[in-house]
C-alpha positions as a LaTeX table, in Angstrom:
\begin{tabular}{lrrr}
\hline
Residue & $x$ (\AA) & $y$ (\AA) & $z$ (\AA) \\
\hline
Met1 & 38.74 & 76.94 & 138.38 \\
Lys2 & 35.86 & 78.97 & 139.95 \\
Leu3 & 37.15 & 77.47 & 143.29 \\
Leu4 & 40.79 & 79.09 & 142.97 \\
Leu5 & 39.73 & 81.84 & 141.22 \\
Tyr6 & 37.63 & 83.37 & 144.10 \\
Ser7 & 40.51 & 81.33 & 146.69 \\
Leu8 & 42.96 & 83.79 & 145.68 \\
Ile9 & 40.46 & 86.79 & 145.20 \\
Val10 & 39.80 & 86.64 & 149.56 \\
Ile11 & 43.63 & 85.95 & 149.54 \\
Ile12 & 44.53 & 89.08 & 148.09 \\
Leu13 & 42.01 & 90.95 & 149.74 \\
Met14 & 42.88 & 89.68 & 152.67 \\
Leu15 & 46.42 & 91.01 & 152.33 \\
Ile16 & 45.51 & 94.60 & 151.58 \\
Ala17 & 42.27 & 94.86 & 153.91 \\
Phe18 & 44.34 & 93.59 & 157.03 \\
Pro19 & 46.96 & 95.54 & 157.48 \\
Val20 & 44.33 & 98.46 & 157.19 \\
Tyr21 & 42.26 & 97.03 & 159.52 \\
Val22 & 45.58 & 96.79 & 162.26 \\
Lys23 & 45.42 & 100.41 & 162.61 \\
Trp24 & 41.68 & 101.52 & 162.25 \\
His25 & 41.26 & 99.00 & 165.25 \\
Leu26 & 44.41 & 99.87 & 167.48 \\
Arg27 & 43.35 & 103.39 & 166.71 \\
Asn28 & 39.26 & 102.73 & 168.13 \\
Phe29 & 40.03 & 100.17 & 170.92 \\
Asp30 & 42.07 & 99.99 & 173.61 \\
Glu31 & 41.28 & 97.12 & 174.92 \\
Gly32 & 39.86 & 93.88 & 174.67 \\
Phe33 & 40.39 & 90.17 & 173.09 \\
Ile34 & 40.88 & 91.61 & 169.47 \\
Tyr35 & 43.21 & 94.36 & 170.89 \\
Thr36 & 45.40 & 92.57 & 172.90 \\
Val37 & 46.09 & 90.01 & 169.71 \\
Leu38 & 46.56 & 92.52 & 167.57 \\
Asn39 & 48.45 & 94.47 & 169.78 \\
Ile40 & 51.30 & 91.94 & 169.97 \\
Ser41 & 51.17 & 89.60 & 167.24 \\
Ser42 & 50.75 & 92.45 & 164.67 \\
Pro43 & 50.95 & 95.85 & 165.84 \\
Pro44 & 52.01 & 98.45 & 162.45 \\
Ser45 & 55.57 & 99.79 & 161.49 \\
Asn46 & 54.85 & 103.06 & 163.78 \\
Tyr47 & 53.21 & 101.34 & 166.33 \\
Phe48 & 56.10 & 102.29 & 169.24 \\
Asp49 & 57.26 & 105.41 & 167.52 \\
Glu50 & 58.12 & 108.19 & 170.45 \\
Ile51 & 55.74 & 110.58 & 170.71 \\
Val52 & 58.03 & 113.26 & 172.64 \\
Ser53 & 62.21 & 112.45 & 172.99 \\
Ile54 & 63.71 & 116.65 & 174.05 \\
Lys55 & 66.90 & 117.17 & 175.97 \\
Ile56 & 67.19 & 118.58 & 178.30 \\
Asn57 & 69.79 & 120.30 & 180.60 \\
His58 & 68.80 & 123.58 & 182.39 \\
Lys59 & 65.54 & 124.62 & 183.95 \\
Gly60 & 63.02 & 126.12 & 182.35 \\
Tyr61 & 59.34 & 125.57 & 180.83 \\
Gln62 & 58.94 & 123.92 & 176.84 \\
Lys63 & 55.44 & 123.56 & 175.01 \\
Leu64 & 55.04 & 120.66 & 173.52 \\
Asn65 & 52.47 & 119.57 & 170.97 \\
Leu66 & 51.68 & 115.62 & 171.47 \\
Ser67 & 49.66 & 113.36 & 168.32 \\
His68 & 48.94 & 110.14 & 169.70 \\
Ser69 & 48.94 & 107.71 & 166.17 \\
Tyr70 & 47.05 & 104.83 & 168.49 \\
Ala71 & 44.32 & 105.03 & 171.60 \\
Gly72 & 46.05 & 102.90 & 175.40 \\
Lys73 & 48.50 & 103.87 & 177.26 \\
Tyr74 & 51.78 & 105.64 & 177.08 \\
Ile75 & 54.72 & 106.05 & 179.15 \\
Val76 & 56.88 & 108.97 & 180.31 \\
Lys77 & 60.60 & 107.99 & 180.80 \\
Val78 & 63.47 & 111.00 & 181.31 \\
Val79 & 67.04 & 109.12 & 180.20 \\
Thr80 & 69.69 & 110.20 & 182.73 \\
Asp81 & 71.95 & 107.87 & 185.03 \\
Lys82 & 71.29 & 107.27 & 189.00 \\
Glu83 & 73.51 & 109.87 & 190.25 \\
Ala84 & 70.81 & 113.15 & 188.29 \\
Ser85 & 68.14 & 114.67 & 190.42 \\
Phe86 & 64.89 & 116.32 & 188.51 \\
Phe87 & 61.19 & 116.82 & 188.97 \\
Gly88 & 59.50 & 118.39 & 187.00 \\
Asp89 & 55.61 & 118.50 & 185.34 \\
Met90 & 53.57 & 117.71 & 182.80 \\
Lys91 & 49.89 & 120.10 & 182.14 \\
Cys92 & 47.39 & 119.73 & 179.35 \\
Ser93 & 43.75 & 120.78 & 179.12 \\
Asn94 & 42.58 & 118.22 & 181.28 \\
Met95 & 45.61 & 116.69 & 182.84 \\
Val96 & 48.45 & 117.02 & 184.98 \\
Leu97 & 51.86 & 114.84 & 185.53 \\
Glu98 & 53.95 & 115.56 & 188.66 \\
Phe99 & 57.05 & 113.52 & 188.59 \\
Ser100 & 60.64 & 113.76 & 190.45 \\
Ser101 & 63.76 & 110.99 & 190.42 \\
Lys102 & 63.11 & 110.24 & 194.07 \\
Asp103 & 59.12 & 109.03 & 193.33 \\
Tyr104 & 59.02 & 107.23 & 189.84 \\
Leu105 & 57.70 & 104.03 & 188.74 \\
Glu106 & 61.01 & 102.04 & 188.39 \\
Tyr107 & 64.07 & 102.39 & 186.66 \\
Val108 & 65.73 & 100.27 & 184.30 \\
Glu109 & 69.42 & 100.18 & 185.05 \\
Lys110 & 70.21 & 98.48 & 181.84 \\
Asp111 & 68.70 & 101.86 & 180.00 \\
Lys112 & 69.11 & 104.65 & 182.62 \\
Glu113 & 65.36 & 104.55 & 182.17 \\
Tyr114 & 63.63 & 106.10 & 185.09 \\
Trp115 & 59.96 & 105.17 & 183.95 \\
Leu116 & 58.18 & 108.25 & 185.86 \\
Ser117 & 54.70 & 108.00 & 184.96 \\
Ser118 & 51.31 & 106.91 & 182.41 \\
Tyr119 & 48.31 & 108.25 & 180.91 \\
Ser120 & 45.39 & 106.83 & 178.16 \\
Val121 & 44.77 & 107.83 & 175.62 \\
Pro122 & 42.06 & 108.55 & 174.47 \\
Ser123 & 40.30 & 108.44 & 178.26 \\
Glu124 & 42.89 & 111.25 & 179.59 \\
Ile125 & 43.80 & 112.90 & 176.90 \\
Pro126 & 42.97 & 113.76 & 173.01 \\
Phe127 & 44.84 & 112.18 & 170.32 \\
Asn128 & 46.19 & 115.71 & 169.82 \\
Ser129 & 46.74 & 117.77 & 172.50 \\
Gln130 & 48.64 & 120.18 & 173.44 \\
Cys131 & 50.82 & 120.42 & 176.91 \\
Ile132 & 53.42 & 122.12 & 178.63 \\
Leu133 & 56.27 & 120.75 & 180.09 \\
Lys134 & 58.25 & 122.20 & 183.20 \\
Phe135 & 61.50 & 120.90 & 184.22 \\
Asp136 & 64.08 & 121.15 & 186.41 \\
Thr137 & 67.30 & 119.06 & 186.65 \\
Ser138 & 70.99 & 118.70 & 187.71 \\
Lys139 & 72.26 & 117.08 & 185.20 \\
Ala140 & 71.33 & 116.92 & 181.28 \\
Val141 & 68.68 & 114.48 & 180.72 \\
Thr142 & 66.49 & 113.72 & 177.95 \\
Phe143 & 62.25 & 113.75 & 178.39 \\
Lys144 & 60.60 & 110.96 & 176.30 \\
Ile145 & 56.88 & 109.57 & 175.74 \\
Ile146 & 56.18 & 106.70 & 173.96 \\
Lys147 & 53.48 & 103.36 & 173.87 \\
Leu148 & 53.14 & 100.38 & 175.75 \\
Ser149 & 53.27 & 97.23 & 173.53 \\
His150 & 49.78 & 95.89 & 175.69 \\
Ser151 & 48.51 & 97.57 & 179.06 \\
\hline
\end{tabular}
């Protein structure tokens, strides 16, 4: 009877503690076997939330307050059709990303997304940082930053 009671207590503690441990581990580590397993098998519900999503239809600049919840790689995207031309840069305290419609990592046709660049948190940019986005575009675009599933 005691063994059953202790087993039940351990199971309940694991069910409560495991999600807390997953969030803590993914926030503090961005590589390794445990990181990869947790990243693929049980990411928290807010793990892939957009960090930024801004509609841009002109030339100008925008201040960005980036608040990253987890360590690891983040991808910078622009959503638009293939005919749009754009260029810009994102300057943060210790990082500058430059991008254009002619120089990109990948174009995803079904989502109409240009994958422009990526960066790592916290090695290249801190969890919370202020950046300035300068942009010039021929058509309306949506600028996004999201968490990559695994790096």
